[in-house]
PDB file of C-alpha atoms in Angstrom:
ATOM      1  CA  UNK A 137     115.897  30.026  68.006  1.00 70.00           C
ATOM      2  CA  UNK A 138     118.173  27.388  68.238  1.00 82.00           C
ATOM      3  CA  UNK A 139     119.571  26.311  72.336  1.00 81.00           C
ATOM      4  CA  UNK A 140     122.463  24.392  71.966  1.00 82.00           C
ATOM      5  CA  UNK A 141     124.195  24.334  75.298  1.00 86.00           C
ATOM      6  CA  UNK A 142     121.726  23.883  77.634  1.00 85.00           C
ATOM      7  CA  UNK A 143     120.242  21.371  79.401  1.00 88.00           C
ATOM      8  CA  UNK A 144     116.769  20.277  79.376  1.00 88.00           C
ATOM      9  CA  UNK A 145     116.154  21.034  82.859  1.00 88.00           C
ATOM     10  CA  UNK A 146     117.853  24.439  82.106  1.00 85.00           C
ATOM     11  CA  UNK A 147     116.151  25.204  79.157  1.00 85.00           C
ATOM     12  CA  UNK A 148     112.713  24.516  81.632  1.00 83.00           C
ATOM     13  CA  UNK A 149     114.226  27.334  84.046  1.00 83.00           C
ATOM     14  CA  UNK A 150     116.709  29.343  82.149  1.00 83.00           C
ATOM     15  CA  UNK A 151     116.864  31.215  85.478  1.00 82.00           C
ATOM     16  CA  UNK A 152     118.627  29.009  87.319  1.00 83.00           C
ATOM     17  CA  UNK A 153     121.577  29.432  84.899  1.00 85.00           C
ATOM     18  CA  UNK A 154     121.640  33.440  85.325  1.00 85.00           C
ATOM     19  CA  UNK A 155     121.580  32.761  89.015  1.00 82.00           C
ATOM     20  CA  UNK A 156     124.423  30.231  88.497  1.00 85.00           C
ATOM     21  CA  UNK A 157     126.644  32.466  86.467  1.00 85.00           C
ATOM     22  CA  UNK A 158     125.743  35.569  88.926  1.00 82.00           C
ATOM     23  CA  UNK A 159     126.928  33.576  91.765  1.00 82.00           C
ATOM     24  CA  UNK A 160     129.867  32.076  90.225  1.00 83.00           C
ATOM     25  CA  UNK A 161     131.449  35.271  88.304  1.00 85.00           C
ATOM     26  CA  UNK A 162     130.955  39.312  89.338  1.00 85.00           C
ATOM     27  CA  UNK A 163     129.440  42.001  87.437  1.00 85.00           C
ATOM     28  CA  UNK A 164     133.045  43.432  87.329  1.00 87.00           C
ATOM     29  CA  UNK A 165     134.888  40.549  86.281  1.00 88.00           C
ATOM     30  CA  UNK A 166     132.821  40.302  83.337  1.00 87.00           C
ATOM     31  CA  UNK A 167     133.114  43.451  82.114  1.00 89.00           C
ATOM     32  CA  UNK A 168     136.997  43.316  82.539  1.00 89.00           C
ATOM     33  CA  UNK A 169     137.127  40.444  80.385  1.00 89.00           C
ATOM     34  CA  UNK A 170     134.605  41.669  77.856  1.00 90.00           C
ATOM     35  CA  UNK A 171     136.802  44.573  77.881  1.00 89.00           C
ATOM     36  CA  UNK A 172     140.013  42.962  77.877  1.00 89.00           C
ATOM     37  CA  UNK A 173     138.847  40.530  74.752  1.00 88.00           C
ATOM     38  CA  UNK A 174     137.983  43.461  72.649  1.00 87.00           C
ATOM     39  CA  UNK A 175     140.959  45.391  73.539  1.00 87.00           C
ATOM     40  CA  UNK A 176     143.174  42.441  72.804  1.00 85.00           C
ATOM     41  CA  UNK A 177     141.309  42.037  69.186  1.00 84.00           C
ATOM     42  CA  UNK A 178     141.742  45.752  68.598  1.00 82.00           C
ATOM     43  CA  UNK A 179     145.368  46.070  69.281  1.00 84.00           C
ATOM     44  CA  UNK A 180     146.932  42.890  67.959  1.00 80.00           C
ATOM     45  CA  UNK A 181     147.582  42.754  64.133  1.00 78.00           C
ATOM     46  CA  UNK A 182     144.814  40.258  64.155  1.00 69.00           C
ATOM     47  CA  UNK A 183     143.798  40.055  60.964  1.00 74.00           C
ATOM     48  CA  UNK A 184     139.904  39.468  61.687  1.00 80.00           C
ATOM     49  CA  UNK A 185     139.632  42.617  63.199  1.00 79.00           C
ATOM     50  CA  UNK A 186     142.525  44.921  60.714  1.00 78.00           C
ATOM     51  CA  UNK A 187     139.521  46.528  59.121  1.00 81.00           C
ATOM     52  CA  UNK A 188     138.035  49.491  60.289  1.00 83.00           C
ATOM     53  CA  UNK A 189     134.610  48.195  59.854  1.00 85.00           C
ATOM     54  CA  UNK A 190     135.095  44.730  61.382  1.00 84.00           C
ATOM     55  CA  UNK A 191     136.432  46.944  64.399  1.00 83.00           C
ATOM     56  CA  UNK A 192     133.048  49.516  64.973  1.00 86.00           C
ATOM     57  CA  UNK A 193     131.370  45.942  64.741  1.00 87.00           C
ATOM     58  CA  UNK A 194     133.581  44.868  67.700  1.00 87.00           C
ATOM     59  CA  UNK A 195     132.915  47.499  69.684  1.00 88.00           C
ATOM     60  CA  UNK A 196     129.078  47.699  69.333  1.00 88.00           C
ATOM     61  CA  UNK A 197     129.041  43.991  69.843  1.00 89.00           C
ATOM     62  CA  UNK A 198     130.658  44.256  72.967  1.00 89.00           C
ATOM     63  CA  UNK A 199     128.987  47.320  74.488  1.00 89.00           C
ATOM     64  CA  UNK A 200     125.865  45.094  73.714  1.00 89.00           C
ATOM     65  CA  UNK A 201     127.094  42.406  75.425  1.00 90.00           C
ATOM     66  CA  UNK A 202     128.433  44.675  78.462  1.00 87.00           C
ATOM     67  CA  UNK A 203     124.877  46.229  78.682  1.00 86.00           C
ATOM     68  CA  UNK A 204     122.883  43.119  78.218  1.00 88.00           C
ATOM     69  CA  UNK A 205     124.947  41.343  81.290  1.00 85.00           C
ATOM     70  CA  UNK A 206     124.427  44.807  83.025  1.00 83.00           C
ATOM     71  CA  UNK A 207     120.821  44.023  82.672  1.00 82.00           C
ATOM     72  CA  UNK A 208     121.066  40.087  83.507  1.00 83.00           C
ATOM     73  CA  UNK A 209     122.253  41.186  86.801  1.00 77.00           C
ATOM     74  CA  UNK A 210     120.081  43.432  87.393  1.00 77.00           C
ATOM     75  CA  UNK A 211     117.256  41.252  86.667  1.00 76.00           C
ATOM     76  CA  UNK A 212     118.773  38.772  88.870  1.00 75.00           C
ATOM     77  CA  UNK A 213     118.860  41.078  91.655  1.00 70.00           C
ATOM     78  CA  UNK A 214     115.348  41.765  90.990  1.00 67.00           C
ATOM     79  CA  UNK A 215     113.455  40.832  94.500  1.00 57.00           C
ATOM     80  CA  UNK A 216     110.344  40.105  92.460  1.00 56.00           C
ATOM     81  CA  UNK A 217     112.632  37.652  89.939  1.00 54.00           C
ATOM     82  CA  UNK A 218     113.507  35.563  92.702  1.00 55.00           C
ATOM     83  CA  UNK A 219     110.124  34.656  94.634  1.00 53.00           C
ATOM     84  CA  UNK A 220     108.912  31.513  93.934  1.00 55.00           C
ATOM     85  CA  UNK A 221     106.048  29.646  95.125  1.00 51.00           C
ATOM     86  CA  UNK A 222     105.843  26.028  95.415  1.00 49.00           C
ATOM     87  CA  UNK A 223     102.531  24.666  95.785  1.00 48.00           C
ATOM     88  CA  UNK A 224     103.017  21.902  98.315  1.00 50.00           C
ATOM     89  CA  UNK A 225     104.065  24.515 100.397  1.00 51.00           C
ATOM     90  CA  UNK A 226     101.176  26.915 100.341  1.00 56.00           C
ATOM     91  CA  UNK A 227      97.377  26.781 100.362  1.00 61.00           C
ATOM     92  CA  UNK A 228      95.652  27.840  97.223  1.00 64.00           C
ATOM     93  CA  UNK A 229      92.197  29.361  95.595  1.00 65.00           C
ATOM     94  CA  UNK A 230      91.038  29.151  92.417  1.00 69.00           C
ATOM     95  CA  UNK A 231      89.579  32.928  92.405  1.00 71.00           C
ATOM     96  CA  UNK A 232      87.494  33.911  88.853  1.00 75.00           C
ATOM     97  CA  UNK A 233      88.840  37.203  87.045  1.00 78.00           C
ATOM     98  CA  UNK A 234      85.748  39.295  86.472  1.00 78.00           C
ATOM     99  CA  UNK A 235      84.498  42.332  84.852  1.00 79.00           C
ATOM    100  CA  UNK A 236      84.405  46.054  86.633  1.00 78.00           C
ATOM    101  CA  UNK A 237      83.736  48.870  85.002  1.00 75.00           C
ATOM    102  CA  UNK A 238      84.507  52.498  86.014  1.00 70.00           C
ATOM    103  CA  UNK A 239      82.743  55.676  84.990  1.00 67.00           C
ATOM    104  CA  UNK A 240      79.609  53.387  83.337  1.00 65.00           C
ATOM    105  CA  UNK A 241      77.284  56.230  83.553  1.00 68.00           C
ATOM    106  CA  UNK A 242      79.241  58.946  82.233  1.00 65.00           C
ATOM    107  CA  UNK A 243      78.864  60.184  78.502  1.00 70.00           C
ATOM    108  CA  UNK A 244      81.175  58.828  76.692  1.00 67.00           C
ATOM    109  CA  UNK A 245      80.706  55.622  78.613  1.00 68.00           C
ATOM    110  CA  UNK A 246      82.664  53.415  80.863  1.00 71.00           C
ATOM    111  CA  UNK A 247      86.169  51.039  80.885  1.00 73.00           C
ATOM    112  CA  UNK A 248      86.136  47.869  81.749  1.00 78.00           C
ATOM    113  CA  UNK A 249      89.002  46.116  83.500  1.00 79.00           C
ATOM    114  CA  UNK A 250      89.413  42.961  84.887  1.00 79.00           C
ATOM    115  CA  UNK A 251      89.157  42.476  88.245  1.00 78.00           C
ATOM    116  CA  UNK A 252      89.975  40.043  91.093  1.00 75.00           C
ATOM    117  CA  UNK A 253      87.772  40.486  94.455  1.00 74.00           C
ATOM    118  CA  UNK A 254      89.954  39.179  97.576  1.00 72.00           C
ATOM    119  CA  UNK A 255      87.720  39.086 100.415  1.00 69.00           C
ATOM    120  CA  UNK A 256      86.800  37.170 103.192  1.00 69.00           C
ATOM    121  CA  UNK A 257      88.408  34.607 105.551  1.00 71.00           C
ATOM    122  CA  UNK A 258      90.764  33.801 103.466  1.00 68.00           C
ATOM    123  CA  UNK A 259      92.052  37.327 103.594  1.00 74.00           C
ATOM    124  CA  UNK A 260      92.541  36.939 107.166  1.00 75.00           C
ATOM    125  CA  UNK A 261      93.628  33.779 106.982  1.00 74.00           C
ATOM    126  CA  UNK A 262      96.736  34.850 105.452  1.00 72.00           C
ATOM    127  CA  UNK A 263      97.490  37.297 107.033  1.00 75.00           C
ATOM    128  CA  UNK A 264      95.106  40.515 105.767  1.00 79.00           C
ATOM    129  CA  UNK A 265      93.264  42.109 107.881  1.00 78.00           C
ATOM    130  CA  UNK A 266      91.664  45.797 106.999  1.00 78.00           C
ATOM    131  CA  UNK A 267      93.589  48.882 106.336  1.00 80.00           C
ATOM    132  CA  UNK A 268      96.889  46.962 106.261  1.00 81.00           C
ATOM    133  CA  UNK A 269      98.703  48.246 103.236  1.00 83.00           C
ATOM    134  CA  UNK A 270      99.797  45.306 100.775  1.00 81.00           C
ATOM    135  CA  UNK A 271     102.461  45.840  97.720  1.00 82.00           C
ATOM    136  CA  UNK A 272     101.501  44.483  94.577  1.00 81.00           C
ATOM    137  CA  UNK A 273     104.453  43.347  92.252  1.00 78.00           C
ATOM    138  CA  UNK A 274     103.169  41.784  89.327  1.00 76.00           C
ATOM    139  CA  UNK A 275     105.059  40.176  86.053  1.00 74.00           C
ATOM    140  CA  UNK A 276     103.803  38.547  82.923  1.00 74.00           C
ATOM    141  CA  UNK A 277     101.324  35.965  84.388  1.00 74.00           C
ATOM    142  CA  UNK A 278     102.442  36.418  87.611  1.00 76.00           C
ATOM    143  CA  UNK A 279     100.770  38.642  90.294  1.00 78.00           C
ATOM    144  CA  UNK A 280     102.826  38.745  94.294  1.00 78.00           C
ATOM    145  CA  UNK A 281     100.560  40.324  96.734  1.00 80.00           C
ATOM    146  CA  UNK A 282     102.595  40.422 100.123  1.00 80.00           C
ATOM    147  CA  UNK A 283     102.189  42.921 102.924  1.00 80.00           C
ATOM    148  CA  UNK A 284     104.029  46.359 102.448  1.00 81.00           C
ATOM    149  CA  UNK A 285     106.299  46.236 105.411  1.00 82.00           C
ATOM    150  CA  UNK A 286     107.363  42.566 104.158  1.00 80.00           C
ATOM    151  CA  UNK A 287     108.217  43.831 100.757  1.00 79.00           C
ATOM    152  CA  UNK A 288     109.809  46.933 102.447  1.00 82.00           C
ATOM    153  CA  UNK A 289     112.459  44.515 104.165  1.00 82.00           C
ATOM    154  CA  UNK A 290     112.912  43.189 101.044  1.00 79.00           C
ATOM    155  CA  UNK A 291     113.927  45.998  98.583  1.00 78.00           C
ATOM    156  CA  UNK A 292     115.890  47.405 101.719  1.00 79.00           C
ATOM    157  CA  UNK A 293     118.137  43.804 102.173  1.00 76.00           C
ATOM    158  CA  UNK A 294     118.683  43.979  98.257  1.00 72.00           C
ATOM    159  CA  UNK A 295     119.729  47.470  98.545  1.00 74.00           C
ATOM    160  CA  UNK A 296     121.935  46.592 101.200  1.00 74.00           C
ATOM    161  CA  UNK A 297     123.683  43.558  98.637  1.00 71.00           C
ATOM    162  CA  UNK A 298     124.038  45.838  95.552  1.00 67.00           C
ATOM    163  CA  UNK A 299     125.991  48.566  97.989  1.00 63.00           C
TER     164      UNK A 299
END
């Protein structure tokens, strides 16, 4: 794949350009101009877009393009898409996956997962103390443990955006 139009800095954190274009232009005004481009090539007695064929290819282009800015959005709105860490900013553990397994001594023998053991003081230390309920939001690579209620306020302020 070929990126011609981006920075290097933007190619690091293609991310910041969704967020860029999110802020800058609405969900609504791009599909109004998606709209009003493929309308205008439909109508006109352009002569790109005079065949039949060229036309269907137009419009499932565009309803593409509709859906995949529908899902940019979306993505954008994503609570879990826009935490970030910095690591200056926040202590940090090197913790060693292991191995569990569940049902070992049944017949047809057990699964094993990885598994990551929080414990300790450094539990508390961050706020974890027992039977507080913690959400789990995890992404390629990426696993965000924060406190239920936290991510509750969360999803309920984006909720309150997208309405």
């Amino acid at each position: 794949m070929q990126i011609f139009h981006l920075s290097e800095e933007e190619k690091r954190d293609p991310k910041s350009v969704l967020r860029s274009f999110a802020d800058d232009i609405s969900l609504a005004e791009v599909r109004a101009l998606i709209t009003q481009m493929r309308d205008l090539c439909t109508t006109t007695s352009n002569v790109t877009y005079g065949d039949p064929k060229a036309r269907e290819d137009l419009f499932f282009v565009t309803q593409k393009i509709l859906r995949f800015f529908e899902a940019s959005y979306l993505q954008i709105n994503n609570p879990t898409f826009q935490l970030t860490m910095h690591a200056h900013a926040h202590q940090s553990r090197m913790l060693r996956i292991l191995e569990k397994e569940f049902f070992g001594k049944s017949p047809g023998g057990g699964h094993i997962v990885p598994s990551l053991q929080l414990y300790g003081k450094w539990m508390a230390e961050v706020g974890f103390t027992p039977g507080k309920e913690v959400q789990v939001i995890s992404e390629p690579n990426y696993i965000f443990i924060t406190p239920a209620e936290e991510w509750q306020k969360i999803t309920a302020a984006v909720q309150k955006i997208r309405a």
